[in-house]
PDB file of C-alpha atoms and ligand atoms in Angstrom:
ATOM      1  CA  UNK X 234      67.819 -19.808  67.504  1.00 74.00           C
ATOM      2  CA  UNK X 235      69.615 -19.974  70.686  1.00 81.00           C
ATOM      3  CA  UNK X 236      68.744 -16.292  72.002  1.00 95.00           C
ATOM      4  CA  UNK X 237      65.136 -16.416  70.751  1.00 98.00           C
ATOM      5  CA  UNK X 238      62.622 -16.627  73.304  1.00 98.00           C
ATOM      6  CA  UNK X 239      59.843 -18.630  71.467  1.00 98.00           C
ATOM      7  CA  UNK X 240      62.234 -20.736  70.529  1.00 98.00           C
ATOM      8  CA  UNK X 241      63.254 -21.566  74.476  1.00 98.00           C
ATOM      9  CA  UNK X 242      60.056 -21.892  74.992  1.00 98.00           C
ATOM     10  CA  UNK X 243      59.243 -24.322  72.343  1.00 98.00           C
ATOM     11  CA  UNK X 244      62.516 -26.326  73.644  1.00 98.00           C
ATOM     12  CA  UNK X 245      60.923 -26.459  77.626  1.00 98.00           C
ATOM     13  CA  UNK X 246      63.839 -23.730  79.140  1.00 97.00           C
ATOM     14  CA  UNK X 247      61.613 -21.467  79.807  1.00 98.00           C
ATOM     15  CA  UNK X 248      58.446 -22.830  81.191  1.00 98.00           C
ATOM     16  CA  UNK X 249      54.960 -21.681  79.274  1.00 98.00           C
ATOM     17  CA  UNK X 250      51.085 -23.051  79.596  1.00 98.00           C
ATOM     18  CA  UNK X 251      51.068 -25.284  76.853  1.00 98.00           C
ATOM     19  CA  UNK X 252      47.697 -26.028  74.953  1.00 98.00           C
ATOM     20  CA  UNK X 253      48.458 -27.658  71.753  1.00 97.00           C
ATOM     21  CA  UNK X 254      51.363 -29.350  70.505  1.00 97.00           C
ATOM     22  CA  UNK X 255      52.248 -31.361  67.240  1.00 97.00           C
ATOM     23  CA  UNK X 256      54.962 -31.998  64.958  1.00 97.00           C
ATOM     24  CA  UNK X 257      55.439 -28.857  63.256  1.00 97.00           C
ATOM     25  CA  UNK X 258      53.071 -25.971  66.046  1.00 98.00           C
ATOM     26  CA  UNK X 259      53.494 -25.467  69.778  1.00 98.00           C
ATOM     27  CA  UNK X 260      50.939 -23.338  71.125  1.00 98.00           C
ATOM     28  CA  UNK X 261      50.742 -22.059  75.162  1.00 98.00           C
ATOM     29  CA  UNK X 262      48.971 -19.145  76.890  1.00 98.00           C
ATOM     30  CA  UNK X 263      49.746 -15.558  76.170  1.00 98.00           C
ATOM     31  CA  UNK X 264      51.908 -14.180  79.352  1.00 98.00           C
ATOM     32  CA  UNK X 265      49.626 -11.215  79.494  1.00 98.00           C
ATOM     33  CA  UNK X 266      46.185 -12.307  77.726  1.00 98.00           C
ATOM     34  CA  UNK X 267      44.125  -9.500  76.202  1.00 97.00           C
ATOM     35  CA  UNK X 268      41.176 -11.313  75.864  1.00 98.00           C
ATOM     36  CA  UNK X 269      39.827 -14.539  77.958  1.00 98.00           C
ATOM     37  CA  UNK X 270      41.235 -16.306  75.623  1.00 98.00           C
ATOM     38  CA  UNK X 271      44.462 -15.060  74.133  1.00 98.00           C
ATOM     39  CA  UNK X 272      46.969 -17.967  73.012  1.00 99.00           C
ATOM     40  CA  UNK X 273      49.941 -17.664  70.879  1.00 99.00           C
ATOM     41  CA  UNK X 274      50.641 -20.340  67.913  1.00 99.00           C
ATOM     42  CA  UNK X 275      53.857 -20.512  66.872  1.00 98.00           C
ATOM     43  CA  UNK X 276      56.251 -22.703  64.258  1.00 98.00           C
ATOM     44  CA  UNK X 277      58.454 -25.450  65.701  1.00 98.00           C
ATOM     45  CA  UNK X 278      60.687 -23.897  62.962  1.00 97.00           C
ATOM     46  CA  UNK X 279      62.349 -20.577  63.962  1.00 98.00           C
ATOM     47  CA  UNK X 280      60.954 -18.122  61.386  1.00 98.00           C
ATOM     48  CA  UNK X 281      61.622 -14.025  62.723  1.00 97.00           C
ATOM     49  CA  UNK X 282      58.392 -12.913  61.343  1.00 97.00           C
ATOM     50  CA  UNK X 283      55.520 -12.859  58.281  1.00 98.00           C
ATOM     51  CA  UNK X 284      57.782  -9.944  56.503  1.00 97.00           C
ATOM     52  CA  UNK X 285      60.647 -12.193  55.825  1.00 97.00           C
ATOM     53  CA  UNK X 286      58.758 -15.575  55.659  1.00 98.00           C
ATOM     54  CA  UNK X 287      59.706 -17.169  52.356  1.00 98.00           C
ATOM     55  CA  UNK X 288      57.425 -19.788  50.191  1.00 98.00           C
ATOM     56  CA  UNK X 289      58.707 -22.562  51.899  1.00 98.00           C
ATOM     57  CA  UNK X 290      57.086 -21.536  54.659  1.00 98.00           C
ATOM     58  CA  UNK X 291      53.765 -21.211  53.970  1.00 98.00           C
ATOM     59  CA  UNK X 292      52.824 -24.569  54.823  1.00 98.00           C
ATOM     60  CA  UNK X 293      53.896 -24.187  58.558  1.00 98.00           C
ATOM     61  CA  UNK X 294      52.184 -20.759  58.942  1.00 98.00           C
ATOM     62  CA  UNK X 295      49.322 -22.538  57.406  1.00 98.00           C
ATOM     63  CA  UNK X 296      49.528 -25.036  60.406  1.00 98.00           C
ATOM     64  CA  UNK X 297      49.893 -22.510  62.651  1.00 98.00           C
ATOM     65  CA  UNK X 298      46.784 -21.380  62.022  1.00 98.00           C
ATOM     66  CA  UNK X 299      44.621 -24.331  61.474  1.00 98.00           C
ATOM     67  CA  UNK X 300      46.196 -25.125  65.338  1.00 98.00           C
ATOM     68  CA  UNK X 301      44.564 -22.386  66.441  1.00 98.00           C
ATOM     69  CA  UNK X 302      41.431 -23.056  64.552  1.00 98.00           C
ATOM     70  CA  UNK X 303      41.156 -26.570  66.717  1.00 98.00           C
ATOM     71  CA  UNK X 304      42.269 -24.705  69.786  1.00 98.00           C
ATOM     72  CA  UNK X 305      39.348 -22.115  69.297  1.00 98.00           C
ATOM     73  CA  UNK X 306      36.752 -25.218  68.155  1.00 98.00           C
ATOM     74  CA  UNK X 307      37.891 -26.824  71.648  1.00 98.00           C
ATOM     75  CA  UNK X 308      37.329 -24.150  73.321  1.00 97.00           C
ATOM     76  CA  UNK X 309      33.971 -23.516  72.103  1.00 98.00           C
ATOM     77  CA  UNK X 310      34.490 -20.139  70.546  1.00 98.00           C
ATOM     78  CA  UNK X 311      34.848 -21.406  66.797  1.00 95.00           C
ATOM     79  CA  UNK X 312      31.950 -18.112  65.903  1.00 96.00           C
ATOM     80  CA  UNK X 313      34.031 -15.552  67.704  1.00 95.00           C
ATOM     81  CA  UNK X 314      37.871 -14.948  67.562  1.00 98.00           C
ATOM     82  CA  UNK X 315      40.543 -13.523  65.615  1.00 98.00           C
ATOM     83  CA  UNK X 316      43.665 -14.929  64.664  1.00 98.00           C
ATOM     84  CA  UNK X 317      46.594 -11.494  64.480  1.00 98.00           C
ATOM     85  CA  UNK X 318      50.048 -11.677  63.181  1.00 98.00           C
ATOM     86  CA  UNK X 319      51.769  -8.276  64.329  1.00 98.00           C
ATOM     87  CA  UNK X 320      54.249  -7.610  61.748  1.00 97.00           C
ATOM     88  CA  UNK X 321      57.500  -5.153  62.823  1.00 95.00           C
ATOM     89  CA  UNK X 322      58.197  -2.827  65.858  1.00 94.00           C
ATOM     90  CA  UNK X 323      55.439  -0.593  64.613  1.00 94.00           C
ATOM     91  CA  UNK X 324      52.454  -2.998  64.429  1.00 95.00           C
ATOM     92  CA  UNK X 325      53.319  -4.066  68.542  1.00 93.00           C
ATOM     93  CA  UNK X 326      55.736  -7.070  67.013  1.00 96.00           C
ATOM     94  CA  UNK X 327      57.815  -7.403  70.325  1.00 97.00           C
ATOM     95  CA  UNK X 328      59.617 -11.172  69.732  1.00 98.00           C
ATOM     96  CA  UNK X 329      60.634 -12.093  66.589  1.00 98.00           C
ATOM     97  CA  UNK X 330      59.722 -15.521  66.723  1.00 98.00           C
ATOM     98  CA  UNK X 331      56.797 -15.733  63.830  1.00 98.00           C
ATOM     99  CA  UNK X 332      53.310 -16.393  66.075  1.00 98.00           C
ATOM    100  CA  UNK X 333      49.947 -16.117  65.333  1.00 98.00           C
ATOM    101  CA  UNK X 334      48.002 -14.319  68.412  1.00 98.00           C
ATOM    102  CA  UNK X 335      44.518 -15.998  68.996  1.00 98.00           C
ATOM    103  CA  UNK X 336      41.718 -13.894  70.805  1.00 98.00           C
ATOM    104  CA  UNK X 337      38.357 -14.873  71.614  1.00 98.00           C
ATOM    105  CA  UNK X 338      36.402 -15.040  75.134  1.00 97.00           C
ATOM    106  CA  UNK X 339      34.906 -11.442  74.095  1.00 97.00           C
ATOM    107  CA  UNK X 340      33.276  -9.267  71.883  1.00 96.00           C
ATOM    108  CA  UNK X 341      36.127  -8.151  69.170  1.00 96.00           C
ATOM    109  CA  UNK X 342      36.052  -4.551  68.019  1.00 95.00           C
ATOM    110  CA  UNK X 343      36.770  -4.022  64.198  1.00 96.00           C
ATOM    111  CA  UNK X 344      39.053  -2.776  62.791  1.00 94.00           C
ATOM    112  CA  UNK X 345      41.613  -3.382  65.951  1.00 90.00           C
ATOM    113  CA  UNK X 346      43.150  -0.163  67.031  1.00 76.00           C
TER     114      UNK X 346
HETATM  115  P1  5GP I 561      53.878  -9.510  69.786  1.00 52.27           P
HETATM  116  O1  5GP I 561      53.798  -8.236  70.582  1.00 52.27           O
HETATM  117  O2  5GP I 561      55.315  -9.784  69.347  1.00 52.27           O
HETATM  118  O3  5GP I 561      52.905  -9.604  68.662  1.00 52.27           O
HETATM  119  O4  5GP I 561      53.462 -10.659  70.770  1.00 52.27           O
HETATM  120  C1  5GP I 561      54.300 -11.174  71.731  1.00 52.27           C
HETATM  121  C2  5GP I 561      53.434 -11.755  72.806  1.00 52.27           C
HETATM  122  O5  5GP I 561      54.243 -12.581  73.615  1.00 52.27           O
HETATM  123  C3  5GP I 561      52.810 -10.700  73.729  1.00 52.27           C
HETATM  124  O6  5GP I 561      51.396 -10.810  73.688  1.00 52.27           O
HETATM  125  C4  5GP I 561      53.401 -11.043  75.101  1.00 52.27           C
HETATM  126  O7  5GP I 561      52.473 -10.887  76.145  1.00 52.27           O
HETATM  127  C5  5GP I 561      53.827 -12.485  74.940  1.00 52.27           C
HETATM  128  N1  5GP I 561      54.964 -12.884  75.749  1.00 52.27           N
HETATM  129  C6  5GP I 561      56.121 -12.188  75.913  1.00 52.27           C
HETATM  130  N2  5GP I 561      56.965 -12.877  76.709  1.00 52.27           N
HETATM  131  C7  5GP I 561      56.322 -14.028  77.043  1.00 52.27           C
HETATM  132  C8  5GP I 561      56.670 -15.155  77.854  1.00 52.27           C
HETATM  133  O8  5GP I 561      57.751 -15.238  78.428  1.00 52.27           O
HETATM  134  N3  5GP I 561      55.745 -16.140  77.978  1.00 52.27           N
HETATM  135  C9  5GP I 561      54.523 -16.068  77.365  1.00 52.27           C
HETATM  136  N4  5GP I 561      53.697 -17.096  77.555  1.00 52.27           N
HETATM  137  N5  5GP I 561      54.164 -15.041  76.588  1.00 52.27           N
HETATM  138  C10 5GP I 561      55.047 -14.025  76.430  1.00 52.27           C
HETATM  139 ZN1   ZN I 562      62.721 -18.638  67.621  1.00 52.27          ZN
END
């Protein structure tokens, strides 16, 4: 999508951190991390969000997060992180660009506020 930001992103115009990247998930630093580690994992495939995902594209959101499964094993926090999809305004969703937050570097409270 031309005015989606993700999708920019994903296409180099606007620049990001990137830490993993394969055929179907791009994944870079969060812009303002929450946690010491707080990456975003998104689709290749423009999809605006889990609420109007269809069953076609459960493979790629599977991807997404098995991606940041690896990125989590590399970084050596595989026994302590959470992987967050924020789903629509009132959940904190701010770009509708599906992507799967992942947070780890620190103790994780449950349940999240
Ligand atoms: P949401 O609030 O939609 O679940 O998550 C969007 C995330 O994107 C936020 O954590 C926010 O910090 C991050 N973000 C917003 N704009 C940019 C950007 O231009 N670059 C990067 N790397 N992250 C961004
Ligand atoms: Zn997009």
């Amino acid at each position: 999508m031309s005015d989606c930001l993700f999708c920019k992103i994903i296409a180099g115009e606007i620049p990001s951190k990137n830490v993993y990247d394969d055929e179907y998930t791009y994944a870079f630093e969060d812009i303002d991390p929450k946690a010491p580690t707080h990456v975003l994992v998104v689709p290749k495939r423009h999809i605006r969000g889990l609420k109007e995902a269809e069953a076609e594209d459960a493979e790629i959101i599977g991807r997404c997060h098995l991606a940041a499964a690896e990125i989590a094993r590399q970084r050596n926090i595989e026994n302590s992180y959470r992987t967050v999809l924020n789903v629509g305004p009132g959940s904190g969703q701010s770009v509708f660009h599906l992507h799967v937050h992942l947070l780890g570097g620190r103790g994780l409270k449950w349940p999240p506020g």
